[in-house]
Structures are given as C-alpha cells and as structure tokens.
PDB file of N, CA and C in Angstrom:
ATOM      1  N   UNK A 508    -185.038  56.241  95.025  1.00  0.00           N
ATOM      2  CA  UNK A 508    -185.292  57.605  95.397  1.00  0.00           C
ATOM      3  C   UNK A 508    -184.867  58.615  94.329  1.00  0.00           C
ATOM      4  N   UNK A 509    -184.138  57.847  93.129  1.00  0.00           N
ATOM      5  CA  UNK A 509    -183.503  59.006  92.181  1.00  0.00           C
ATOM      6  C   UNK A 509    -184.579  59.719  91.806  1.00  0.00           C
ATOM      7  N   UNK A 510    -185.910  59.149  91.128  1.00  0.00           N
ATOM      8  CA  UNK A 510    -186.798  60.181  90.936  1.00  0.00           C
ATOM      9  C   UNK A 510    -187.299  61.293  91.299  1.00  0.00           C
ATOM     10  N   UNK A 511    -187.697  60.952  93.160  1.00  0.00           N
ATOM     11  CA  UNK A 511    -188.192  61.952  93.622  1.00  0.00           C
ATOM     12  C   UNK A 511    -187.367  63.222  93.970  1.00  0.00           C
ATOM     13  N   UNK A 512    -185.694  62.668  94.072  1.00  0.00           N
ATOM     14  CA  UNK A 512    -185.210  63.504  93.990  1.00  0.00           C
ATOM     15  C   UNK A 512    -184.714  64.618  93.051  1.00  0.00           C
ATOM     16  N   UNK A 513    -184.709  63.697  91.716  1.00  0.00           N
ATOM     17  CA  UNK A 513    -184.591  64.989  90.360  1.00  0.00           C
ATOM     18  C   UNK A 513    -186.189  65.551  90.206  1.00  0.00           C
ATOM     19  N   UNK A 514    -187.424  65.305  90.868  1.00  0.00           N
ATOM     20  CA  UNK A 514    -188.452  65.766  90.754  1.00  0.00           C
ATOM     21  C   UNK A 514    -188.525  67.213  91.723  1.00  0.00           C
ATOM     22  N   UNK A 515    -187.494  66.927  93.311  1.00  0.00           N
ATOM     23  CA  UNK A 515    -187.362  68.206  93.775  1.00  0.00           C
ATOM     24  C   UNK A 515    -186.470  68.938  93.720  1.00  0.00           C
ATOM     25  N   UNK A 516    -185.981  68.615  92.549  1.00  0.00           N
ATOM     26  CA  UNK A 516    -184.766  69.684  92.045  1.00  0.00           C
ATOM     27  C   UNK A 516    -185.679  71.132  91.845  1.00  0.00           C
ATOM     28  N   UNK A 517    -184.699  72.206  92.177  1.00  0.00           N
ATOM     29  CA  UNK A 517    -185.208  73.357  91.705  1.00  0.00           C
ATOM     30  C   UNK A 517    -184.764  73.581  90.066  1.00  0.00           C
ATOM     31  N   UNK A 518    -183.804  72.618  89.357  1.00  0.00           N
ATOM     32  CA  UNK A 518    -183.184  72.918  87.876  1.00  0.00           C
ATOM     33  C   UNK A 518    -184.532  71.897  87.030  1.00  0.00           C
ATOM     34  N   UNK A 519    -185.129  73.071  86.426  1.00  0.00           N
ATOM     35  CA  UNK A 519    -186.380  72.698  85.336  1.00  0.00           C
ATOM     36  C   UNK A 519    -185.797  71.403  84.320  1.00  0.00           C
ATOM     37  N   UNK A 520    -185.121  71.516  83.852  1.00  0.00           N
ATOM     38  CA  UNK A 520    -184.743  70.275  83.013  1.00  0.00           C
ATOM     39  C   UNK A 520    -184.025  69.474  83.648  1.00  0.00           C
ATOM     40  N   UNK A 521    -184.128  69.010  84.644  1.00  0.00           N
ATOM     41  CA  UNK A 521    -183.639  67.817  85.809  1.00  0.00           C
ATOM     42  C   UNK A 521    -185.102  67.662  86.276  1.00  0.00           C
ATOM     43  N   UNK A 522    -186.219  68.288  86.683  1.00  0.00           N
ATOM     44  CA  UNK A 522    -187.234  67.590  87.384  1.00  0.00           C
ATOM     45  C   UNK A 522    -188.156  66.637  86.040  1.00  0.00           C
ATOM     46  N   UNK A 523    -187.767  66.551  84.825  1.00  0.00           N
ATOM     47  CA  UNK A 523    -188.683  66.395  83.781  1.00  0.00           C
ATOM     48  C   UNK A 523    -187.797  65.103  83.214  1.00  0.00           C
ATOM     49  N   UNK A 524    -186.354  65.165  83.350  1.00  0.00           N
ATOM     50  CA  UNK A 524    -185.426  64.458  83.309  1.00  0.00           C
ATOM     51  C   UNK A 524    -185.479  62.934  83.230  1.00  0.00           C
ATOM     52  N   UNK A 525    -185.627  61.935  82.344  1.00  0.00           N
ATOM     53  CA  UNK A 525    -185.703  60.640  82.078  1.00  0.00           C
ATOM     54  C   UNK A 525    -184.429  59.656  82.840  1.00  0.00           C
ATOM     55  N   UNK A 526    -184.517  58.973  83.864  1.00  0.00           N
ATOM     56  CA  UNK A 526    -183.511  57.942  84.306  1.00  0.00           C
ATOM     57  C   UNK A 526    -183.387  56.928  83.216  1.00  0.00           C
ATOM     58  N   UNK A 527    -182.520  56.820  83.663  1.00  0.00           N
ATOM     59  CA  UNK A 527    -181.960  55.647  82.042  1.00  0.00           C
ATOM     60  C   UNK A 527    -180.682  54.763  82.695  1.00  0.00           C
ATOM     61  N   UNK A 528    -180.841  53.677  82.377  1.00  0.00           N
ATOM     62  CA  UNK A 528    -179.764  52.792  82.605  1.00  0.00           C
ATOM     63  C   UNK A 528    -180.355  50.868  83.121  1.00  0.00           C
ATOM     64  N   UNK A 529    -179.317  50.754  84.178  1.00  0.00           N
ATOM     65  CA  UNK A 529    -179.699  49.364  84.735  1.00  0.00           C
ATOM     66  C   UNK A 529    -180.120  49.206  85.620  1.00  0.00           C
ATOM     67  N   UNK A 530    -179.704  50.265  86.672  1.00  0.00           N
ATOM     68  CA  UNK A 530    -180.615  50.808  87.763  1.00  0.00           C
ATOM     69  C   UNK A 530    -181.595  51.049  87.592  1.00  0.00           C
ATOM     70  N   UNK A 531    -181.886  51.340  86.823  1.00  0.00           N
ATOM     71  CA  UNK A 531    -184.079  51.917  86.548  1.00  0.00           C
ATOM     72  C   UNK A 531    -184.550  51.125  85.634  1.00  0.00           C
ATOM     73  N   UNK A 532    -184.046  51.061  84.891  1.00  0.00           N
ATOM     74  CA  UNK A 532    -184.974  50.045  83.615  1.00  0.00           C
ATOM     75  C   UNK A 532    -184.596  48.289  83.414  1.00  0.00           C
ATOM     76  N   UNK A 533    -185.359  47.621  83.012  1.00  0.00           N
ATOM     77  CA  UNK A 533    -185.692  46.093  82.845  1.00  0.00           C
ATOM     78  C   UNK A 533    -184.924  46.150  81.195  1.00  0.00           C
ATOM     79  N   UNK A 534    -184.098  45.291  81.219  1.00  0.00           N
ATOM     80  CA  UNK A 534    -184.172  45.001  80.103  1.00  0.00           C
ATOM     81  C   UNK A 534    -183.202  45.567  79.442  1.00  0.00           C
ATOM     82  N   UNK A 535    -182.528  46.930  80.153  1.00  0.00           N
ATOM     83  CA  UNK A 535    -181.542  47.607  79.471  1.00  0.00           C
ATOM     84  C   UNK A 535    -180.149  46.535  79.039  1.00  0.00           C
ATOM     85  N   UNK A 536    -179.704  46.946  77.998  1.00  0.00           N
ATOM     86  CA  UNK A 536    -178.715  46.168  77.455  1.00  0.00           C
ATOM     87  C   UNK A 536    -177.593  47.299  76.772  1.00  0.00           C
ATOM     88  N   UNK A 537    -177.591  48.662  76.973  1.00  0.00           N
ATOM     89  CA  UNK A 537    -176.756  49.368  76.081  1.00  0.00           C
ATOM     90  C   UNK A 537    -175.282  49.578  76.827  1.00  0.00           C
ATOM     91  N   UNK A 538    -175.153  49.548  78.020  1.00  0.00           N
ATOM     92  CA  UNK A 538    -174.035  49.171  78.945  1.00  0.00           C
ATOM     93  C   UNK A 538    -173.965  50.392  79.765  1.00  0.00           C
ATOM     94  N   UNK A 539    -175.180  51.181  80.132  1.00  0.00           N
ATOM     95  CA  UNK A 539    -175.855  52.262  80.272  1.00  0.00           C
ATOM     96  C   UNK A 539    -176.206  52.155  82.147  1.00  0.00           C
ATOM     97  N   UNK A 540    -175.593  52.664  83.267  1.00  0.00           N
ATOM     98  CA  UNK A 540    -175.935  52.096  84.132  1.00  0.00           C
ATOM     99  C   UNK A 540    -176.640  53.065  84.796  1.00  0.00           C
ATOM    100  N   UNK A 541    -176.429  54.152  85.087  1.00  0.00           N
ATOM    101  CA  UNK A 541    -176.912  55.616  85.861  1.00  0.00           C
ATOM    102  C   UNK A 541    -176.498  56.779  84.898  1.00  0.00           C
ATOM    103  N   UNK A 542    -177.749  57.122  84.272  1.00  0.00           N
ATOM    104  CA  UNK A 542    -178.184  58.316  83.879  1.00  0.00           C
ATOM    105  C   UNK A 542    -179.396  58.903  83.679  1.00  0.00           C
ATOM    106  N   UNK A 543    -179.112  60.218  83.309  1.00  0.00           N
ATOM    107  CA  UNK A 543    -180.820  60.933  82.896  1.00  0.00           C
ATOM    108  C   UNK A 543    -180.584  61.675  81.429  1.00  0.00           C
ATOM    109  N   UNK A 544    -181.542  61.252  80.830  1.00  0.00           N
ATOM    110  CA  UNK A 544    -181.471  61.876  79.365  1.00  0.00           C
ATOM    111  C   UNK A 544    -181.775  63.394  79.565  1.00  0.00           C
ATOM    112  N   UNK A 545    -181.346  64.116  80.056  1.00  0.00           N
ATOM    113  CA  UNK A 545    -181.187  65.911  79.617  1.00  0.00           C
ATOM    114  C   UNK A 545    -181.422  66.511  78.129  1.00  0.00           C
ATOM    115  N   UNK A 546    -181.371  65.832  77.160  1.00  0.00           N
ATOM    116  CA  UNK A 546    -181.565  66.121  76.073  1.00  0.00           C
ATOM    117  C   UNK A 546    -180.518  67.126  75.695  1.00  0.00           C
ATOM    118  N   UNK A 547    -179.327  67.114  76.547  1.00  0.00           N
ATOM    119  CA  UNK A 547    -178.495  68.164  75.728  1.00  0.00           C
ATOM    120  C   UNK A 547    -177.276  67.727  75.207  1.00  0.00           C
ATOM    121  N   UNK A 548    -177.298  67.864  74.034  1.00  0.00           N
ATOM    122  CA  UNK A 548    -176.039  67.522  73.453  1.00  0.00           C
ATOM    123  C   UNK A 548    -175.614  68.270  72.935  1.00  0.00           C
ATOM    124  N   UNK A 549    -174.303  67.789  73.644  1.00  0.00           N
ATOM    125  CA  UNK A 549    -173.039  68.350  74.078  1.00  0.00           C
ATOM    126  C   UNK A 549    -171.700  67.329  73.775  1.00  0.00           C
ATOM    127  N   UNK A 550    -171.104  68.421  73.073  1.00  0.00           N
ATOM    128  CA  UNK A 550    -169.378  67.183  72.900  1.00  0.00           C
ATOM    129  C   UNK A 550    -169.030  66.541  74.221  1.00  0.00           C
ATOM    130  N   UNK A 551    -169.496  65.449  74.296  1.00  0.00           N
ATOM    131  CA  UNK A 551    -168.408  64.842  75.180  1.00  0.00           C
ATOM    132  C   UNK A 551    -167.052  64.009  75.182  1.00  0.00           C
ATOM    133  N   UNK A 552    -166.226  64.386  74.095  1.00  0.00           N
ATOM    134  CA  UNK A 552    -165.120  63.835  73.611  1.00  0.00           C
ATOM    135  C   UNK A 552    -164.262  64.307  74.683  1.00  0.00           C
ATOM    136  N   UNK A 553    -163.930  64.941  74.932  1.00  0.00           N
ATOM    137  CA  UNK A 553    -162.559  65.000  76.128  1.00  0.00           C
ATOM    138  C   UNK A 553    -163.146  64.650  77.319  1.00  0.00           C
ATOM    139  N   UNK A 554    -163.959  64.642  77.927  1.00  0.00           N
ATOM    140  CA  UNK A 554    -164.128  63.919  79.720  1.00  0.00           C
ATOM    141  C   UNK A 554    -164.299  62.480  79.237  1.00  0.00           C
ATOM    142  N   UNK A 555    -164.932  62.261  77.987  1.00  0.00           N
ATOM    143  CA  UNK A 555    -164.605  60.193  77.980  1.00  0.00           C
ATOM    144  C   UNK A 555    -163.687  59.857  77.670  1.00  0.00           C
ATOM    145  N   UNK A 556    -162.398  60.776  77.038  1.00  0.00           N
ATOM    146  CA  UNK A 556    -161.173  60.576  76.508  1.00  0.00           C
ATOM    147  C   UNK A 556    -160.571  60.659  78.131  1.00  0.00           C
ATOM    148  N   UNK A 557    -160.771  60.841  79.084  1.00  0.00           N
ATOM    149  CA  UNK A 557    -160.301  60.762  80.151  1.00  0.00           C
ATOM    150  C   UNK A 557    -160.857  59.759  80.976  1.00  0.00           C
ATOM    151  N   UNK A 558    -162.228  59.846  80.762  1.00  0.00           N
ATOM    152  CA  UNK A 558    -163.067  58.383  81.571  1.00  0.00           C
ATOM    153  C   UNK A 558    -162.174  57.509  81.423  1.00  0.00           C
ATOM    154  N   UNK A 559    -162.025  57.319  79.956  1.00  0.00           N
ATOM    155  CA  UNK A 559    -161.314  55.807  79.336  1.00  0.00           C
ATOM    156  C   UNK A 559    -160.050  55.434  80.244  1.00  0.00           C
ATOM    157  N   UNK A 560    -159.795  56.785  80.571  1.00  0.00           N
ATOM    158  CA  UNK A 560    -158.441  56.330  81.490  1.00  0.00           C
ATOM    159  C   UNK A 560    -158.515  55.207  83.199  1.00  0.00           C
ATOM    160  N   UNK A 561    -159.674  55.778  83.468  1.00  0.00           N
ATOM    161  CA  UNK A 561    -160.383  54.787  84.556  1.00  0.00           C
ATOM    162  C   UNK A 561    -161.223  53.840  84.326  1.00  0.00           C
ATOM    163  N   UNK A 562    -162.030  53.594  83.386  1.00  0.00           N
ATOM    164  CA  UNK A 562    -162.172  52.196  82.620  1.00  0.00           C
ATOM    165  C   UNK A 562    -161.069  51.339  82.522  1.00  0.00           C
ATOM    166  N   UNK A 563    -160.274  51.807  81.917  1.00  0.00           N
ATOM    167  CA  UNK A 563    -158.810  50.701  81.600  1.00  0.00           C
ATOM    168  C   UNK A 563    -159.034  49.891  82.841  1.00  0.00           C
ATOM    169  N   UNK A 564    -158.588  51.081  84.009  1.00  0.00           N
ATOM    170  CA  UNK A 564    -158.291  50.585  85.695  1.00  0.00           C
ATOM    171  C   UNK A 564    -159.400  49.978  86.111  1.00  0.00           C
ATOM    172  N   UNK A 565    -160.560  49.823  85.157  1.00  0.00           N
ATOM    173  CA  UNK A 565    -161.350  49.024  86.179  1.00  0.00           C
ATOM    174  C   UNK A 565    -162.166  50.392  87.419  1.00  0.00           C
ATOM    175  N   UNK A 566    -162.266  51.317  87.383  1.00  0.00           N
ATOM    176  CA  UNK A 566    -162.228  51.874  88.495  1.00  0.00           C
ATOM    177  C   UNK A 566    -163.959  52.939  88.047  1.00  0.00           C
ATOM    178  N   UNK A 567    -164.548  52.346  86.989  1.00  0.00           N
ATOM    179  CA  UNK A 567    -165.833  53.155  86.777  1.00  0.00           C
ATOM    180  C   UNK A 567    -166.942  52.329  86.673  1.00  0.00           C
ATOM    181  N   UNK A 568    -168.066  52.403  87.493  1.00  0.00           N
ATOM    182  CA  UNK A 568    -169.266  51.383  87.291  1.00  0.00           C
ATOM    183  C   UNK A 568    -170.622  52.407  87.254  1.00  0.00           C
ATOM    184  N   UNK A 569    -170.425  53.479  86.487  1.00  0.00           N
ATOM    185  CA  UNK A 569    -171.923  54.323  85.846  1.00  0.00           C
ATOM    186  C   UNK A 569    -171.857  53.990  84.363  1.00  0.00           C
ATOM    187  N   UNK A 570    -171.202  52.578  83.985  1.00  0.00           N
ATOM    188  CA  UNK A 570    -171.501  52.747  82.626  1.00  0.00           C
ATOM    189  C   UNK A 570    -170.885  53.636  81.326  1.00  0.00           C
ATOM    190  N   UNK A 571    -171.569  53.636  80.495  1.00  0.00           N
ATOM    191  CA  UNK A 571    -171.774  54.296  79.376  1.00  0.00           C
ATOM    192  C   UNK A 571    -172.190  55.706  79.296  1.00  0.00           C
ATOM    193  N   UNK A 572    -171.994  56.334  78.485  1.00  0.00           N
ATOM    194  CA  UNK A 572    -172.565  58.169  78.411  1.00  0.00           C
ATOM    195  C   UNK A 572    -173.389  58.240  77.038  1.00  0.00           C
ATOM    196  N   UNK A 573    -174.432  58.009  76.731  1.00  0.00           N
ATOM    197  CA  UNK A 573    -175.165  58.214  75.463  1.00  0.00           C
ATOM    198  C   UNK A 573    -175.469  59.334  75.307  1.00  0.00           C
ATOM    199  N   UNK A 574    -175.591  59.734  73.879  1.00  0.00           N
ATOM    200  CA  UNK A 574    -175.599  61.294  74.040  1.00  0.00           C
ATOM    201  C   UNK A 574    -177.039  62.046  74.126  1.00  0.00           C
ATOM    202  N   UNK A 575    -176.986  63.259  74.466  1.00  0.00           N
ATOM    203  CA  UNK A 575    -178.252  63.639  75.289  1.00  0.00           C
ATOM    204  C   UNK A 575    -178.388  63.398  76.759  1.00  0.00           C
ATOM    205  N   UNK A 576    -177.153  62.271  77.136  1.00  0.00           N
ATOM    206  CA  UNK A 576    -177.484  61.981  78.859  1.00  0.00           C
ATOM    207  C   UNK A 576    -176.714  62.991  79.278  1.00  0.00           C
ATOM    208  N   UNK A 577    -176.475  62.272  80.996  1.00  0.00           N
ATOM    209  CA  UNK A 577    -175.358  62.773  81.380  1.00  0.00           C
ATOM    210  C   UNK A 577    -175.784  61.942  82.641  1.00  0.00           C
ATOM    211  N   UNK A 578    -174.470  61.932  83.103  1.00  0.00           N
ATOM    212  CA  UNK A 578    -174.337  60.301  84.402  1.00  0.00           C
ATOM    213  C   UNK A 578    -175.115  60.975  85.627  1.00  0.00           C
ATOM    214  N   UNK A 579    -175.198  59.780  86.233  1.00  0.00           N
ATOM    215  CA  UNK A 579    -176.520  60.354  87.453  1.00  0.00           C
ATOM    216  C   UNK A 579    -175.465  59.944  88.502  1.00  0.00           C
ATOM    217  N   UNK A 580    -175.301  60.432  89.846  1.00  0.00           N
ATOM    218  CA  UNK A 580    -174.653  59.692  90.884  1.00  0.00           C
ATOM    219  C   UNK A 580    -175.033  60.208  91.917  1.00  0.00           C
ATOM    220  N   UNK A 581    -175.869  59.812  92.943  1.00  0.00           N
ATOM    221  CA  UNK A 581    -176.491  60.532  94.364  1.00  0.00           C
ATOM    222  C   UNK A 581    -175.788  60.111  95.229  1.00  0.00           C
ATOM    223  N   UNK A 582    -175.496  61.228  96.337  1.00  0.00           N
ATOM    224  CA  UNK A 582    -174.885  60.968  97.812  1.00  0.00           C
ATOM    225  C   UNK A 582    -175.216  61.427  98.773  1.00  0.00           C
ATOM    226  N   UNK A 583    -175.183  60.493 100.026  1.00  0.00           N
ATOM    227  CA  UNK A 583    -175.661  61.264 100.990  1.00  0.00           C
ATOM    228  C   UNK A 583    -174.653  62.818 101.781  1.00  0.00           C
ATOM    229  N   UNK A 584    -175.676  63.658 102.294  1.00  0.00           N
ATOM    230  CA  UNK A 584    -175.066  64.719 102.939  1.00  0.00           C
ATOM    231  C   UNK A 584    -175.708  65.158 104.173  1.00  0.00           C
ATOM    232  N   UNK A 585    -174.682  65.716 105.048  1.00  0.00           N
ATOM    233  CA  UNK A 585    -175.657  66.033 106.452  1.00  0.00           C
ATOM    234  C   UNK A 585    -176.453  67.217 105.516  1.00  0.00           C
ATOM    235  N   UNK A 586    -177.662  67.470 106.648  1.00  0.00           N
ATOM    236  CA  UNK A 586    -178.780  68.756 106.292  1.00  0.00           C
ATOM    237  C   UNK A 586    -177.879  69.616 106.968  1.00  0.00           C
ATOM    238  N   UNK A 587    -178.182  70.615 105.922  1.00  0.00           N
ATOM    239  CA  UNK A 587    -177.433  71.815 106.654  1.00  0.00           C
ATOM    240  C   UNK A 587    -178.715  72.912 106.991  1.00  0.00           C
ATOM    241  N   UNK A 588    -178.577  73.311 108.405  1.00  0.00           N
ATOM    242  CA  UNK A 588    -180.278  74.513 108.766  1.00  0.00           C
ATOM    243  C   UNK A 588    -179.734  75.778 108.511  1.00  0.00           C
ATOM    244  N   UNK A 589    -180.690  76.239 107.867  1.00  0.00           N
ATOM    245  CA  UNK A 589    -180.386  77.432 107.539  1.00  0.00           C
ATOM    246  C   UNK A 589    -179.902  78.661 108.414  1.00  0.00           C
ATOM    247  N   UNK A 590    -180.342  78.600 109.810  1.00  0.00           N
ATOM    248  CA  UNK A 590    -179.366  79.503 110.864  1.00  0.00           C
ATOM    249  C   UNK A 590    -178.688  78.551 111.334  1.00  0.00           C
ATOM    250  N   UNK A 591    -177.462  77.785 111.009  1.00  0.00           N
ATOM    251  CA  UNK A 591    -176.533  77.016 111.263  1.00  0.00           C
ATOM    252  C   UNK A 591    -175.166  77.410 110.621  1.00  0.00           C
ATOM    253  N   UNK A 592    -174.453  78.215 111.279  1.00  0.00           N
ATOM    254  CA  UNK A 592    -173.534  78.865 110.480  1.00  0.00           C
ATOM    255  C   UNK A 592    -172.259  77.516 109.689  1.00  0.00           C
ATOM    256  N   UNK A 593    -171.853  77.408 108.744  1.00  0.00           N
ATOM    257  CA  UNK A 593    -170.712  76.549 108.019  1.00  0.00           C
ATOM    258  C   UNK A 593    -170.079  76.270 108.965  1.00  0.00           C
ATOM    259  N   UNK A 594    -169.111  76.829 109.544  1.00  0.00           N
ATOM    260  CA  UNK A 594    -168.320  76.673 110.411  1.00  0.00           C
ATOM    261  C   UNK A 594    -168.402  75.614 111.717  1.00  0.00           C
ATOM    262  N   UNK A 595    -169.970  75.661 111.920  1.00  0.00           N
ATOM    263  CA  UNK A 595    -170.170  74.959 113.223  1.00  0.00           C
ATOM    264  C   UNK A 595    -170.933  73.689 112.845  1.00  0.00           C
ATOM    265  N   UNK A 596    -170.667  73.298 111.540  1.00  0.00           N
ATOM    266  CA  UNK A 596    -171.688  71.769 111.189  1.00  0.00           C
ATOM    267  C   UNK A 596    -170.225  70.874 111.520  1.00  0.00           C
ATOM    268  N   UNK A 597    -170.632  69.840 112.293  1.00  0.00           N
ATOM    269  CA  UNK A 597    -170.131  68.876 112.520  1.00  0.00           C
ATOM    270  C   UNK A 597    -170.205  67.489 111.671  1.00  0.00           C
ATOM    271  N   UNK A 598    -169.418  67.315 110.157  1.00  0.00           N
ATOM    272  CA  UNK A 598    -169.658  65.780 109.835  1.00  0.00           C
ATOM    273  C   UNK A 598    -169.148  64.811 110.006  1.00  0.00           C
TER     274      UNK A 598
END
C-alpha cells in the first residue's frame, strides 16, 4: 500500500517519490530496507551518528539511509471526522 499512499499525499515530492529498498524491489542488495528517494540531499551525519547508537542494540530494521532518500515507515491510525472534536476520539 506504500505507493498508493505516497501517491495521496498532498506533499508534491512524496507523490512522485521512488520506494527503494527490500520491501519493494527484487534483487536489492545495498542493505536498504524502507525508503523513498526524495532526491534531497541533505547532511545526514548527526541522526546516523545517533542511529548507530540503535544499530549497535540491534534495535533498527529500516536499513540503510542512501543519500537523496529518507526512511519510509507507515502506521496505522484511527480516522479522525472532521466534526469530531480531539477530545472525544476514543483510541
């Protein structure tokens, strides 16, 4: 479903957005598990200088960060209706 869902993104460079990893592609071998190539690069030296800290632990399975990506991770959420005030959603 990752596609259709970065396809109904309202953010223009997320609906155009390339999945990349082991989850979507055959064959991948770069150690690349959930992402989308965004094409923006960007330093990511200090959040992997911190990743690394949960790698050690064993405690990260999206892989790798190649640059131009950025990690993909979907979750479910209740729908929230639009005359449904915050306060009164029950999860």
């Amino acid at each position: 479903h990752a596609k259709g869902i970065l396809e109904a993104s309202p953010i223009s460079y997320l609906k155009a957005a390339q999945l990349k990893g082991m989850l979507f592609q055959e064959n991948c071998n770069n150690r690349v598990v959930s992402s989308v190539f965004t094409e923006f690069y960007i330093d990511h030296a200090e959040p992997l200088a911190m990743l690394e800290q949960y790698k050690l632990k064993g405690q990260w399975c999206l892989g790798e960060l190649l640059d131009g990506h950025e990690f993909l991770a979907i979750f479910p959420i209740a729908p929230v209706s639009p005359i449904t005030p915050m306060g009164q959603i029950n999860y």
